[in-house]
Coordinates of C-alpha atoms in Angstrom, one line a residue:
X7 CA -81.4 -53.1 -12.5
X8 CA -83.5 -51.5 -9.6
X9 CA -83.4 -47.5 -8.7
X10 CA -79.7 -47.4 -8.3
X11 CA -79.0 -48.2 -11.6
X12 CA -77.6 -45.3 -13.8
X13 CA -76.6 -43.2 -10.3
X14 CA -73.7 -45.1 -8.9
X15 CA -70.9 -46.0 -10.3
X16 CA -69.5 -49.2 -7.6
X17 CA -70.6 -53.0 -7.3
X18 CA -70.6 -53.6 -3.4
X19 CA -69.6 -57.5 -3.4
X20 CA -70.5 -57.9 1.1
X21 CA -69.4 -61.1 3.1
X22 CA -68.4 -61.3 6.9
X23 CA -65.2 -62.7 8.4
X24 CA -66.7 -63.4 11.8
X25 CA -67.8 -67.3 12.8
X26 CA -69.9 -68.4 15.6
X27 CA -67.3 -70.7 17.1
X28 CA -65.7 -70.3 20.2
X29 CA -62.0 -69.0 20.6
X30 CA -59.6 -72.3 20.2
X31 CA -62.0 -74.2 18.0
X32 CA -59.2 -74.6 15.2
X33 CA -57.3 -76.8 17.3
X34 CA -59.8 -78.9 18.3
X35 CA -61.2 -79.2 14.2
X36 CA -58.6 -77.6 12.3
X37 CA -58.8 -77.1 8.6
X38 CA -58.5 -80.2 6.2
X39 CA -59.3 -81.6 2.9
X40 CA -60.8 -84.9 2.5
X41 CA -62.5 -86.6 -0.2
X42 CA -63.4 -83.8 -2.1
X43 CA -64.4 -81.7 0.4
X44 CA -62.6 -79.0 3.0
X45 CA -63.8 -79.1 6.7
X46 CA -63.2 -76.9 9.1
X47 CA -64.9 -73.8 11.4
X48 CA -66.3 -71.3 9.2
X49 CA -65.4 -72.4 5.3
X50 CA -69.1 -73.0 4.5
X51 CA -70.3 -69.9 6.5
X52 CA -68.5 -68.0 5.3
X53 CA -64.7 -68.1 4.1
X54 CA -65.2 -69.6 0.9
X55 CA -67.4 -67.1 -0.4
X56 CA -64.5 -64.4 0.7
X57 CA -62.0 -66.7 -1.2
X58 CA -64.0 -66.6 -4.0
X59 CA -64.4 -63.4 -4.5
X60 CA -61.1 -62.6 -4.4
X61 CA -60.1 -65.1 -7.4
X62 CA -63.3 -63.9 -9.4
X63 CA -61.8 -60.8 -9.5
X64 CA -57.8 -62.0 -10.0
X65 CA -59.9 -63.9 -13.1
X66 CA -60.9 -60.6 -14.6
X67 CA -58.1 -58.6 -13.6
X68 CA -55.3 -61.3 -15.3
X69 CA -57.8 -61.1 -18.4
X70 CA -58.3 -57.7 -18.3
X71 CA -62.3 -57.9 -18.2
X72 CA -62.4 -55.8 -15.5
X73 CA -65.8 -53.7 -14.7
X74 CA -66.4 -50.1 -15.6
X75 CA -67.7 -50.0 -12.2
X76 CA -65.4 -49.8 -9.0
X77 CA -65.4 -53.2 -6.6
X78 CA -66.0 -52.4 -3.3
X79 CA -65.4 -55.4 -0.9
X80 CA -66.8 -55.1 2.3
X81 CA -65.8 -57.9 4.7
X82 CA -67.6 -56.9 8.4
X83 CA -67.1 -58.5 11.6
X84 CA -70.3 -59.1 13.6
X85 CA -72.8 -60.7 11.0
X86 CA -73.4 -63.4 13.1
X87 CA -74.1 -61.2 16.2
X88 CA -76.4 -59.1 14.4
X89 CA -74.5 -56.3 12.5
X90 CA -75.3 -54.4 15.6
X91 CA -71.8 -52.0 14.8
X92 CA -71.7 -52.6 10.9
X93 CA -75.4 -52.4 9.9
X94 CA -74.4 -48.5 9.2
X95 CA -71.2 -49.1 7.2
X96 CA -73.3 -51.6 4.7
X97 CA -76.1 -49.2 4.3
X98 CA -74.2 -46.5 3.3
X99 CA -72.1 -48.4 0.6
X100 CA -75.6 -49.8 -0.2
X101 CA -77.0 -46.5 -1.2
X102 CA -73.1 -45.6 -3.5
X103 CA -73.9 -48.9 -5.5
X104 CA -75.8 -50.4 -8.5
X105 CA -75.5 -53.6 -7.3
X106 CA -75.0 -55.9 -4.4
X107 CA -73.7 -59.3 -4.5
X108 CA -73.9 -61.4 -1.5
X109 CA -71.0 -64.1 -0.8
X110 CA -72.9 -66.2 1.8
X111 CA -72.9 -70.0 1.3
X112 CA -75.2 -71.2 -1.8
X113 CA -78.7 -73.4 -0.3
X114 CA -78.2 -77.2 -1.1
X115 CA -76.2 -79.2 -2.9
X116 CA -77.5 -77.9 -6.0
X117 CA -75.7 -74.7 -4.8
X118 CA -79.5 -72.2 -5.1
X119 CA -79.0 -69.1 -4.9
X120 CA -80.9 -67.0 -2.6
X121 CA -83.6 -64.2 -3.7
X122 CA -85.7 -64.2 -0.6
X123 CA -84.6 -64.6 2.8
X124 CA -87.0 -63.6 5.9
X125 CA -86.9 -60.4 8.5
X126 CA -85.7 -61.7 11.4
X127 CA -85.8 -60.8 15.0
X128 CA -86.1 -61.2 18.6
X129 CA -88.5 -60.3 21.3
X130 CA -88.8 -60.2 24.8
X131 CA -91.8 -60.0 26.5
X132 CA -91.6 -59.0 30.5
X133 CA -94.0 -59.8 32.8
X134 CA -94.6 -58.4 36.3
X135 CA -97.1 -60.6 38.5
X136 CA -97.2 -60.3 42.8
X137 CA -95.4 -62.7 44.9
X138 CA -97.2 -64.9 47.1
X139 CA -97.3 -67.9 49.5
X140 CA -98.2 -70.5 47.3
X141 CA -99.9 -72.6 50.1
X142 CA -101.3 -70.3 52.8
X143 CA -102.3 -67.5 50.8
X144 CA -101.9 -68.0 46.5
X145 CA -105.2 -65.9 45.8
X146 CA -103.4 -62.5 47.1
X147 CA -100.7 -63.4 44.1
X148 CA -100.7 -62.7 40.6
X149 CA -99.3 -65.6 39.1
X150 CA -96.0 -64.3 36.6
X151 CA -95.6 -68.2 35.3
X152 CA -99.5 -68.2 34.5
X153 CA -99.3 -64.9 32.6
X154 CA -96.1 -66.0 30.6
X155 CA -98.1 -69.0 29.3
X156 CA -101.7 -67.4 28.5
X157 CA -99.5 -65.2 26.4
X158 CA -97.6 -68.2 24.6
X159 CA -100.7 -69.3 23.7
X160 CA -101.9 -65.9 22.4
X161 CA -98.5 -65.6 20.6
X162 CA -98.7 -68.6 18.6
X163 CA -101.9 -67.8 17.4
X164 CA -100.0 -65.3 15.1
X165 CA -97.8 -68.3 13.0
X166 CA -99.3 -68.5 9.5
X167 CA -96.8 -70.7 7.9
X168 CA -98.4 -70.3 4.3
X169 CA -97.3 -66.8 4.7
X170 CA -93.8 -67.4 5.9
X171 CA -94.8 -65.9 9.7
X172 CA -93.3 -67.6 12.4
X173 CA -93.9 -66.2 15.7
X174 CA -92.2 -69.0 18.6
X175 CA -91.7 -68.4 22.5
X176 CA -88.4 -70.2 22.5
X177 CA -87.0 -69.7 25.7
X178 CA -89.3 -69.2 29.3
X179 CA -88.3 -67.8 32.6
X180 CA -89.9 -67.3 35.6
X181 CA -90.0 -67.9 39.7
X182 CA -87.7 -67.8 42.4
X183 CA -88.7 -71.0 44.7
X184 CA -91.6 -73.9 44.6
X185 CA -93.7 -72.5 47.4
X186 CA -93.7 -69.0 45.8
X187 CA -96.2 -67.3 43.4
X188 CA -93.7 -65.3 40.3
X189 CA -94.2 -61.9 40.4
X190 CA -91.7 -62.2 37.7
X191 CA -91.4 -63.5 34.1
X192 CA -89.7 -63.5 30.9
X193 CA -90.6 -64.9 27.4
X194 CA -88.1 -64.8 24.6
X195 CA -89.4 -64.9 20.8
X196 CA -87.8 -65.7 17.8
X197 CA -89.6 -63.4 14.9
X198 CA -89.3 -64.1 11.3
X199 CA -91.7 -63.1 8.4
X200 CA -90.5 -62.6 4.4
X201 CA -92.6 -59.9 3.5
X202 CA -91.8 -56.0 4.8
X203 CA -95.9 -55.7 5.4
X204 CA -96.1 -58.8 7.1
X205 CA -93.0 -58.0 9.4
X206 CA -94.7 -54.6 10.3
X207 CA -97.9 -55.8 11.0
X208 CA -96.0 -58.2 13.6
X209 CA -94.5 -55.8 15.6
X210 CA -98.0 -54.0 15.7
X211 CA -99.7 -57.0 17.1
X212 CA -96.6 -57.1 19.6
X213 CA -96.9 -53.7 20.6
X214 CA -100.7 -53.9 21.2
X215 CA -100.5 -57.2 23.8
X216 CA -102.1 -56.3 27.2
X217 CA -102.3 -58.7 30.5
X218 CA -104.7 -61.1 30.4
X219 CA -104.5 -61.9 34.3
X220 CA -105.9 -58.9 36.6
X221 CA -102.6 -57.6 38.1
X222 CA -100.3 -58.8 35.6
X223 CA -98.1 -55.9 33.9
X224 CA -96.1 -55.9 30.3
X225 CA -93.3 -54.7 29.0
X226 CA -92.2 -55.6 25.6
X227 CA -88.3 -55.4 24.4
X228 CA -87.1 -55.9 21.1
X229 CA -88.3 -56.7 18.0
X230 CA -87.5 -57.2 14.3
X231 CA -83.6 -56.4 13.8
X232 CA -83.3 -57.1 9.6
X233 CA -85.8 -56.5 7.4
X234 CA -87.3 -59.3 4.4
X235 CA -84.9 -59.6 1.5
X236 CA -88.2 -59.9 -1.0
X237 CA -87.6 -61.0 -4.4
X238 CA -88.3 -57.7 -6.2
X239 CA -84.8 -56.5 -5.1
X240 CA -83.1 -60.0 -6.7
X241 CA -85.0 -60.8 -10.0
X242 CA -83.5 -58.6 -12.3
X243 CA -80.2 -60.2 -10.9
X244 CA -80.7 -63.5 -10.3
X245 CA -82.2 -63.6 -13.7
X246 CA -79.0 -62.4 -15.6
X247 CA -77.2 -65.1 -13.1
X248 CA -79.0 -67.9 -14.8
X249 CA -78.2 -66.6 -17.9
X250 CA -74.7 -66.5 -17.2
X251 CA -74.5 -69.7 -15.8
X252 CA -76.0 -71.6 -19.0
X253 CA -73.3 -69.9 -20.9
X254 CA -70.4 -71.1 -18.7
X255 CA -72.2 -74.6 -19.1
X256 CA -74.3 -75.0 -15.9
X257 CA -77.3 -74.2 -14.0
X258 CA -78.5 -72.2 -10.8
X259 CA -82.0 -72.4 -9.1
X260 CA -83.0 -70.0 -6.7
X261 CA -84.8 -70.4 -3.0
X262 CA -86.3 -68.5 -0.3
X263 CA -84.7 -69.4 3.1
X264 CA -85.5 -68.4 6.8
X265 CA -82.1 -66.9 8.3
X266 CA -81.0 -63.6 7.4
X267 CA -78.1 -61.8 6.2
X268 CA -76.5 -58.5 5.6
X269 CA -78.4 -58.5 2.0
X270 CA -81.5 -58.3 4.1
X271 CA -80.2 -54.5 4.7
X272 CA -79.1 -53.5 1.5
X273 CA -82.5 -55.2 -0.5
X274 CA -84.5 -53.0 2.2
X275 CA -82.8 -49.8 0.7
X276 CA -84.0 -50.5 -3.0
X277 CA -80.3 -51.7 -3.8
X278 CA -80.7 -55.0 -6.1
X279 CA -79.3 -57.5 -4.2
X280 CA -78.2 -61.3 -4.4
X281 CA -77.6 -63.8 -2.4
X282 CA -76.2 -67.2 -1.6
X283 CA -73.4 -66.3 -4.4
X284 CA -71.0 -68.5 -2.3
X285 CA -69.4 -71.4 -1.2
X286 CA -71.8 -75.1 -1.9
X287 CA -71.1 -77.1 0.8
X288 CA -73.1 -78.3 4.2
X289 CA -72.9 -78.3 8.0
X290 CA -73.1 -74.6 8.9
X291 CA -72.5 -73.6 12.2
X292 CA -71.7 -77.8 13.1
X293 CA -68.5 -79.6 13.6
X294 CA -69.1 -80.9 10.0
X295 CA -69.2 -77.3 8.5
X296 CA -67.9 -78.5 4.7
X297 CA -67.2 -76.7 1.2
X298 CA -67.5 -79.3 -2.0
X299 CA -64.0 -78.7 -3.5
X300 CA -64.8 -79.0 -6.8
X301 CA -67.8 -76.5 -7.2
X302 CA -65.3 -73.5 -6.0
X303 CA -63.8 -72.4 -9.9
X304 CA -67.6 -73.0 -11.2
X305 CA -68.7 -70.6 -8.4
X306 CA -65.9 -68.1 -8.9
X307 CA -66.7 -68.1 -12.3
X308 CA -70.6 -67.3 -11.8
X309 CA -69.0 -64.6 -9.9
X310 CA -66.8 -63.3 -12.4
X311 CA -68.9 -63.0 -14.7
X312 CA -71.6 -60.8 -12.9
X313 CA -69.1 -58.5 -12.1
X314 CA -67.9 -58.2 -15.6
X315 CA -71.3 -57.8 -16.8
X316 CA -72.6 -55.4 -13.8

């Protein structure tokens, strides 16, 4: 099962409780059931993987098939804001367990599980120009605006999306009035790449970026916050999940997907991990957000059986 296997003696089962909807949502959509499927703020991403973890385990328990292994659940509260307070709480459970098994919403309706996900991040890329008048004297200015968009350019040389590198200036700032050369500007980057060599070799090319403009300064912020979940950490896993599956009567398929997740963390560390072991449904983070009823006691099941097996 990975490096872990043999020294720990605890399965770390890891969701988050935290949505990204604003406070008072639930009156405005509150939770219902409705041909099949629930709606509501959060049950796709990610309360029905909670729920389901906790009647996997009442499963085992009421048959006593209970693992060897302790269950720890670790339910944190900022996974959609980062992990900026829990990221240290889920490593070191990480590093006590044999096995992680990550309760975010399945990929599709086919209900995939998830053995790669991408390093994510974000960037910020400063730039310091000189103000001018932009009619009586512009040539005395370094232009902010101008610098901010030679380096877009330069930036999106980097996407290679054969390799799973995206590299996009996704939000641009700069100038104070129309008759004014910048002397400031800011470029925000998304960053996501699904290899741990590919993600460093990013932030290299980040940290290496000089002006293009005479004048022009930069300052670089940020970065890459999670790490690649790479398929080396899920295999072993995801491969005794199909098994499983076939034996309870069904099938699971496996994809590669572009967010990231706490399971980025914890495959970084060596841990086997896998993920999308939750709810099937659709409409994360949307109005629409939905759970398909019916797949819930197949899910649970999958689950159960993992853990009895870990």
């Amino acid at each position: 099962m990975g490096q872990n296997s043999g020294r720990s003696n605890q399965i770390l089962v890891l969701g988050h409780l935290d949505t990204v909807y604003e406070l008072g949502t639930i009156r405005k959509t509150p939770f219902r059931a409705w041909r099949g499927r629930a709606f509501g703020p959060g049950v796709f991403d990610m309360k029905g993987g909670a729920i389901l973890a906790l009647f996997a385990v009442d499963a085992l328990a009421h048959v006593t098939r209970l693992p060897g292994r302790r269950i720890v659940f670790l339910w944190t509260s900022d996974e959609e804001t980062g992990s900026k307070s829990s990221r240290e709480v889920i490593e070191y459970e990480a590093r006590r367990s044999a096995a992680v098994l990550v309760l975010e919403p399945a990929h599709g309706p086919e209900g995939k599980l998830k053995t790669r996900r991408k390093a994510t991040g974000t960037a910020e890329l400063m730039i310091t120009g000189r103000a001018a008048h932009a009619g009586l004297d512009p040539e005395s200015g370094v232009n902010a605006v101008h610098e901010l968009a030679l380096q877009t350019a330069r930036l999106m040389r980097l996407n290679h999306p054969r390799r799973g590198i995206t590299v996009n200036p996704t939000i641009a700032q700069g100038g104070t009035r129309s008759n004014v050369i910048p002397a400031e500007a800011c470029l925000t980057i998304d960053l996501r790449a699904e290899t741990l060599a590919d993600m460093r070799r990013i932030e290299r090319k980040l940290k290496t970026l000089r002006p293009i403009l005479p004048g022009a300064r930069l300052a670089v912020r940020g970065g890459f916050s999670r790490p690649p979940l790479e398929r080396r950490a899920s295999a072993a896993l995801f491969s005794q999940a199909q098994k499983l599956a076939l034996r309870l009567g069904f099938s699971v398929e496996e994809c590669s997907v572009g967010g990231g997740s706490d399971g980025n963390f914890t495959a970084a560390l060596g841990v086997p991990t896998l993920d999308g072991l939750g709810a099937v449904g659709d409409g994360a983070h949307s109005p629409d957000e939905q759970v398909i009823i019916s797949a819930l006691p197949q899910r649970a099941a999958l689950l159960a059986a993992l853990l009895a097996t870990l």
